[in-house]
N, CA, C and O atoms as a Maestro MAE file, in Angstrom:
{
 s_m_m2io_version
 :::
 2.0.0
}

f_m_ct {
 s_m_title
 :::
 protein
 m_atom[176] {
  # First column is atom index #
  i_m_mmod_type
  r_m_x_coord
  r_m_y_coord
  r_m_z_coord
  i_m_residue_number
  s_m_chain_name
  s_m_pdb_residue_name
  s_m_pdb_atom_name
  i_m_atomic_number
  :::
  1 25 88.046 107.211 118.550 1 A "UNK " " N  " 7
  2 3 88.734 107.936 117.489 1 A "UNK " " CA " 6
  3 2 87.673 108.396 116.491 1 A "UNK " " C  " 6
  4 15 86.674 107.777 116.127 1 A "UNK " " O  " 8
  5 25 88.081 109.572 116.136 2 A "UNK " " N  " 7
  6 3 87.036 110.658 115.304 2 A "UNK " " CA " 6
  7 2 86.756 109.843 113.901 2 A "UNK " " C  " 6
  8 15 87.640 108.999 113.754 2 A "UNK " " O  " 8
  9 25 85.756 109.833 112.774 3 A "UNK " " N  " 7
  10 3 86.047 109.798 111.122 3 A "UNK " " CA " 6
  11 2 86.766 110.329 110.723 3 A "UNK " " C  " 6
  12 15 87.350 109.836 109.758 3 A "UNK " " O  " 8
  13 25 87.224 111.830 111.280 4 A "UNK " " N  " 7
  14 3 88.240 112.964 110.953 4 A "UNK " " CA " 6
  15 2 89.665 112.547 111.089 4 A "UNK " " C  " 6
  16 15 90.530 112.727 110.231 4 A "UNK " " O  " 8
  17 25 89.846 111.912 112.368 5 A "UNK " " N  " 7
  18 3 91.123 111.719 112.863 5 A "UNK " " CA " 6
  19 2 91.950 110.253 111.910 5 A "UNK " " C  " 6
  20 15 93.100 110.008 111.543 5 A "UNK " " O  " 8
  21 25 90.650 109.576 111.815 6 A "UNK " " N  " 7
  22 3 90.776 108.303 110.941 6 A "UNK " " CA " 6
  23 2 91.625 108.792 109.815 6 A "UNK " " C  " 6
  24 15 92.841 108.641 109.695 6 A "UNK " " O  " 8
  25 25 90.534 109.600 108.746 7 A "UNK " " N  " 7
  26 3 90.848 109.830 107.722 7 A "UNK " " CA " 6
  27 2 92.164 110.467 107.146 7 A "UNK " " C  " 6
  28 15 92.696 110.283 106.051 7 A "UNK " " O  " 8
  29 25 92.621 111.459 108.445 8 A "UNK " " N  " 7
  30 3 94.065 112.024 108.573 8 A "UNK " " CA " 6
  31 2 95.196 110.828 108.574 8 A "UNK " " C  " 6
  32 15 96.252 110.737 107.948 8 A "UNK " " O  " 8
  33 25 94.607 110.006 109.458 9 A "UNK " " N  " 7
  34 3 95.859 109.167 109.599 9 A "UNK " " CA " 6
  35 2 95.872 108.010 108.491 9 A "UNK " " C  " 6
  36 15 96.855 107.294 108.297 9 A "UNK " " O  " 8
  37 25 94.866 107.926 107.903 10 A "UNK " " N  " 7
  38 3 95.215 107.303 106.542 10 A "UNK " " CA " 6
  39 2 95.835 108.045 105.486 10 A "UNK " " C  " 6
  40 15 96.506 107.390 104.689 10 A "UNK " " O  " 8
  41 25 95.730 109.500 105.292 11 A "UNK " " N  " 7
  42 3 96.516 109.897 104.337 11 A "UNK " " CA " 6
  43 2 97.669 110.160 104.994 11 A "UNK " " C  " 6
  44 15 98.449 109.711 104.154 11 A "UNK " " O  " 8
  45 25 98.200 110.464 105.671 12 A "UNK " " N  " 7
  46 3 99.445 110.517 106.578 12 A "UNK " " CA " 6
  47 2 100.322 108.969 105.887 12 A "UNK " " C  " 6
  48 15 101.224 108.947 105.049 12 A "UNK " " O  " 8
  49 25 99.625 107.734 106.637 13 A "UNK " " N  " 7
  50 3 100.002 106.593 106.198 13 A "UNK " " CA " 6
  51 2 100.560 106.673 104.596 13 A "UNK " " C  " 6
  52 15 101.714 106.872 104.216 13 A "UNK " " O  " 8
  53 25 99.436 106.467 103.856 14 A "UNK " " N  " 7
  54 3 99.422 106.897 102.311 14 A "UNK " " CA " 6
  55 2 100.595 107.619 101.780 14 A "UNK " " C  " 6
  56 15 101.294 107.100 100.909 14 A "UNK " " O  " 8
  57 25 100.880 108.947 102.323 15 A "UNK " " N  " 7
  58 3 102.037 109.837 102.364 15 A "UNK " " CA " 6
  59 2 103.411 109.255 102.190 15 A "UNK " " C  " 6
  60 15 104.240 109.446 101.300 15 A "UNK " " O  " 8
  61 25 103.441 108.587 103.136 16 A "UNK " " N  " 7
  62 3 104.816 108.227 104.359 16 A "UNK " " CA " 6
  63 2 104.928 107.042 103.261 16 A "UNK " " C  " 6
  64 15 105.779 107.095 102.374 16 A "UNK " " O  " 8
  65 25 104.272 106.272 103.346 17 A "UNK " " N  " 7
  66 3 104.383 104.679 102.804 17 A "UNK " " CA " 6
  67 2 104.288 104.850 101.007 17 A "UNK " " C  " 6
  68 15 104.852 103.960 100.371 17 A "UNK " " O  " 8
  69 25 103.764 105.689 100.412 18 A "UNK " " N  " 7
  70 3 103.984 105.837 98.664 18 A "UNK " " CA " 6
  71 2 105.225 106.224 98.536 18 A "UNK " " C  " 6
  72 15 105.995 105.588 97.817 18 A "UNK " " O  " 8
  73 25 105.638 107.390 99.251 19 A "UNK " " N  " 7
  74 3 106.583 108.163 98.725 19 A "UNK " " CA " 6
  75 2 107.914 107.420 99.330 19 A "UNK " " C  " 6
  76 15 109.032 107.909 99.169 19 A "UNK " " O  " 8
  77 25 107.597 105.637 100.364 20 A "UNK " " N  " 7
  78 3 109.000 105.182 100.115 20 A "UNK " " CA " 6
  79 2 109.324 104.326 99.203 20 A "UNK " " C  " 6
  80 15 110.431 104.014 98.765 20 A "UNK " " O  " 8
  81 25 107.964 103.859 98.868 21 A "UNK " " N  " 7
  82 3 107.491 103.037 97.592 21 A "UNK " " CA " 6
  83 2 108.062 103.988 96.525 21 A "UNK " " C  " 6
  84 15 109.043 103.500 95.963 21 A "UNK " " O  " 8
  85 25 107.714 105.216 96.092 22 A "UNK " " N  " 7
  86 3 107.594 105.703 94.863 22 A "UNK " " CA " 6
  87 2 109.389 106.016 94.924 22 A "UNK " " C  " 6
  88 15 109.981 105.776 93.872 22 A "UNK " " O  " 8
  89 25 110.220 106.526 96.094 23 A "UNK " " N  " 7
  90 3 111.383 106.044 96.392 23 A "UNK " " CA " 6
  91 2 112.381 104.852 95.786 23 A "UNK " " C  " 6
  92 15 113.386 104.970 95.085 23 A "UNK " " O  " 8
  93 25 111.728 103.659 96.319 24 A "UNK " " N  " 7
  94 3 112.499 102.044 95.930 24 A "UNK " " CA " 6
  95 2 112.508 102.027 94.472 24 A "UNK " " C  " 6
  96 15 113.467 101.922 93.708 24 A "UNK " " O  " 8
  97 25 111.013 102.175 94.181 25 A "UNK " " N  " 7
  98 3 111.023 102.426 92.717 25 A "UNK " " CA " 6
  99 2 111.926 103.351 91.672 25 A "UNK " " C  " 6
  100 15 112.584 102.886 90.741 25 A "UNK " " O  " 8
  101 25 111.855 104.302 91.907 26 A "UNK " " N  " 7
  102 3 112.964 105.170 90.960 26 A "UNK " " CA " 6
  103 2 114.446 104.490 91.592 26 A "UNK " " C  " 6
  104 15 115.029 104.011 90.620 26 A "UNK " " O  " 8
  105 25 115.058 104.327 92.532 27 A "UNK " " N  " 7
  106 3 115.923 103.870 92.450 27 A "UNK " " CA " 6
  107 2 116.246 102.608 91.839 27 A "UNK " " C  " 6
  108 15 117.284 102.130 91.381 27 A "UNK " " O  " 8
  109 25 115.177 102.245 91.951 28 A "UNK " " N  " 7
  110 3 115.544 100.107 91.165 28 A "UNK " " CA " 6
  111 2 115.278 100.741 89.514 28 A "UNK " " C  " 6
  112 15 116.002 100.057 88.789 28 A "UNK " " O  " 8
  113 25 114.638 101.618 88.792 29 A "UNK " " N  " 7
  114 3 114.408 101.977 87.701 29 A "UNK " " CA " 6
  115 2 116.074 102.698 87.353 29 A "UNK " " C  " 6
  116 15 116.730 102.565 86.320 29 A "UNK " " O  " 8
  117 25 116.373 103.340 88.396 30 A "UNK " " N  " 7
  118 3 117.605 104.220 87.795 30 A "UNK " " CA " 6
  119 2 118.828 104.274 88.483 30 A "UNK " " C  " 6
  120 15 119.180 105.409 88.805 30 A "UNK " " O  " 8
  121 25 119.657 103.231 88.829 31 A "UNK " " N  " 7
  122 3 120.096 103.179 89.852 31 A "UNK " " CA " 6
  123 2 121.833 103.562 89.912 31 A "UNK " " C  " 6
  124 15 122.582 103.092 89.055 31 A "UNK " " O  " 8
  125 25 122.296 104.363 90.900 32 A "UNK " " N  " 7
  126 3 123.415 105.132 90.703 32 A "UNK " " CA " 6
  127 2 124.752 104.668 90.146 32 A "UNK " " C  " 6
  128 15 125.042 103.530 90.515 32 A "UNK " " O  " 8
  129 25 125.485 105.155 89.492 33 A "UNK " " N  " 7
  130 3 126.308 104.684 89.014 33 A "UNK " " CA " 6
  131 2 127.514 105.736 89.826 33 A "UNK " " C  " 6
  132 15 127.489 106.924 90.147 33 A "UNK " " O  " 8
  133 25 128.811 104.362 89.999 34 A "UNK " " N  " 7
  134 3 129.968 105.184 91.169 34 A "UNK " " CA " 6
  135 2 130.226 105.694 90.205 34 A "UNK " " C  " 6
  136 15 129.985 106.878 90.439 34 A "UNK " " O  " 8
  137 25 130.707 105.586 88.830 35 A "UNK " " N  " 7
  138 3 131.542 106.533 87.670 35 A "UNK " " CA " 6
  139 2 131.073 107.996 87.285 35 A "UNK " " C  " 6
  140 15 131.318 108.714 86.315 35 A "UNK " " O  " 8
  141 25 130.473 108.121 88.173 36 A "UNK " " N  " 7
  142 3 129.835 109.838 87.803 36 A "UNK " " CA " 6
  143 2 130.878 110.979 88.471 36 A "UNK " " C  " 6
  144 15 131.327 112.017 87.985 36 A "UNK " " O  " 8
  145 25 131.039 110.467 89.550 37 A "UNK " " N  " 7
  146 3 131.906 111.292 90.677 37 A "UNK " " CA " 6
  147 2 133.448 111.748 89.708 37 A "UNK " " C  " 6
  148 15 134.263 111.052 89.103 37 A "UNK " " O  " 8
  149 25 133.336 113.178 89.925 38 A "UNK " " N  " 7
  150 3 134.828 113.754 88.894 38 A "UNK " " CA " 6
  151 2 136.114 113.043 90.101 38 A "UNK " " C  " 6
  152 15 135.957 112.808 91.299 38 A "UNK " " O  " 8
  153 25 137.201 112.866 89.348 39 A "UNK " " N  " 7
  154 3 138.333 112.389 89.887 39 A "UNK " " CA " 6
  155 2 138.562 113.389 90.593 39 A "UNK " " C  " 6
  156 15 137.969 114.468 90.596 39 A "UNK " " O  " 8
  157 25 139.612 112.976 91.335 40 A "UNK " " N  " 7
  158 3 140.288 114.400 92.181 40 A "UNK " " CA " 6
  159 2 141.582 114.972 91.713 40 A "UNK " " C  " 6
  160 15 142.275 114.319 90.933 40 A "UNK " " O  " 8
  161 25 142.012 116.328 92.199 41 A "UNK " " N  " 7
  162 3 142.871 116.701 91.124 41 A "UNK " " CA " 6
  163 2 144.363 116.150 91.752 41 A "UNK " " C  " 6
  164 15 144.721 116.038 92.925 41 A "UNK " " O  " 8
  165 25 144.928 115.917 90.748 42 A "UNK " " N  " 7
  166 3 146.371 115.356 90.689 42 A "UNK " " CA " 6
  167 2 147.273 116.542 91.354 42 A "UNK " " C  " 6
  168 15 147.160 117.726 91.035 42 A "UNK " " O  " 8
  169 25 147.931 116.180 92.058 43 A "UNK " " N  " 7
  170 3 149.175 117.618 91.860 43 A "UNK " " CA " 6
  171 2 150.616 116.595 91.854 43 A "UNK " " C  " 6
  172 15 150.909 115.467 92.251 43 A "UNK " " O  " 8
  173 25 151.332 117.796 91.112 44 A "UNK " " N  " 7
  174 3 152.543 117.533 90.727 44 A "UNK " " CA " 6
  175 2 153.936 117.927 91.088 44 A "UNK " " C  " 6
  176 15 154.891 117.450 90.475 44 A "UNK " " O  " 8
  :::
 }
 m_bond[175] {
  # First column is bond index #
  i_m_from
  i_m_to
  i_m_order
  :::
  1 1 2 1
  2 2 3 1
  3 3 4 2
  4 3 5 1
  5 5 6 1
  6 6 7 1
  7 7 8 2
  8 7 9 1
  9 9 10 1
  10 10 11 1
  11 11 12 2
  12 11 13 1
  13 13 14 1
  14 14 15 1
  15 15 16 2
  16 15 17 1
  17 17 18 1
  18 18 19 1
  19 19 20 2
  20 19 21 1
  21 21 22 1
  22 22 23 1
  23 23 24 2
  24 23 25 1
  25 25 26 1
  26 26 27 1
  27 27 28 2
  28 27 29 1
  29 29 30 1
  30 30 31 1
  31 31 32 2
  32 31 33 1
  33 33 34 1
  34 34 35 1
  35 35 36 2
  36 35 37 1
  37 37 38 1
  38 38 39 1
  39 39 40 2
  40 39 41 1
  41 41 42 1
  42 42 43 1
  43 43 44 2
  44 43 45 1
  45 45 46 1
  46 46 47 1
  47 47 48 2
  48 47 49 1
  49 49 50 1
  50 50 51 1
  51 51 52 2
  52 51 53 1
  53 53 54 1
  54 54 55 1
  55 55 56 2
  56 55 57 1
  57 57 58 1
  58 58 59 1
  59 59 60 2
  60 59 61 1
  61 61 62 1
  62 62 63 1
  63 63 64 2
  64 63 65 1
  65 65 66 1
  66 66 67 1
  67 67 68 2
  68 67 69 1
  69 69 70 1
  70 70 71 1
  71 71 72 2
  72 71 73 1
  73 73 74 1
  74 74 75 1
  75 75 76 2
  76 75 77 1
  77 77 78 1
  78 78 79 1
  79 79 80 2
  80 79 81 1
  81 81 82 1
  82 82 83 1
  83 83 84 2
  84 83 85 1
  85 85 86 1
  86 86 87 1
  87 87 88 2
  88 87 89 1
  89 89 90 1
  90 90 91 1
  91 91 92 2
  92 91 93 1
  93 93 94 1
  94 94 95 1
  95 95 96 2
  96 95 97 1
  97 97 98 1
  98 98 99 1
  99 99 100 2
  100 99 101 1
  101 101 102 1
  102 102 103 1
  103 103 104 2
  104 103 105 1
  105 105 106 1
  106 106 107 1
  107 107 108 2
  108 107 109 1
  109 109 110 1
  110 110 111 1
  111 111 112 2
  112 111 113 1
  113 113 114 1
  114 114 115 1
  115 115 116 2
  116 115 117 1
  117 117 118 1
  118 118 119 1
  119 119 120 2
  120 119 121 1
  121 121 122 1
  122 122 123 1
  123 123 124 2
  124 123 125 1
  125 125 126 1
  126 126 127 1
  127 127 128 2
  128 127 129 1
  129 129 130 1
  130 130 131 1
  131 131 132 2
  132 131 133 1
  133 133 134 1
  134 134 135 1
  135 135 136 2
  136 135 137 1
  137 137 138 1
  138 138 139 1
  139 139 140 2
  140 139 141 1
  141 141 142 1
  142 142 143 1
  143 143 144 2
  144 143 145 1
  145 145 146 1
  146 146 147 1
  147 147 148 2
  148 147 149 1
  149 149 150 1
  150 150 151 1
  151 151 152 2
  152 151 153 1
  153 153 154 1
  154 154 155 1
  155 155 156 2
  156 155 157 1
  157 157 158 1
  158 158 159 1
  159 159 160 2
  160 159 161 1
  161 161 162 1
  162 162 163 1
  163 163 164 2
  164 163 165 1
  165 165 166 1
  166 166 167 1
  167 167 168 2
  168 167 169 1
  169 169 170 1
  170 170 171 1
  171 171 172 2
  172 171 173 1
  173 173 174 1
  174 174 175 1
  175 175 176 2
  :::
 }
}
């Protein structure tokens, strides 16, 4: 395996693996609330 090919597949890794990290994170920082969703409409 190349230095080149190395180096790709570490930022690849890096990529893939921060952004599920940086993911978990904003969700445990901000995490959804069910009361947002508008009701549905009534009929009469």
């Amino acid at each position: 395996m190349s230095s080149e090919a190395i180096i790709m597949m570490v930022v690849a890794m890096v990529t893939v693996w921060g952004g599920l990290v940086a993911g978990i994170v904003n969700l445990a920082r901000h995490p959804e609330v069910e009361d947002t969703e508008p009701l549905p409409p009534v009929e009469l």
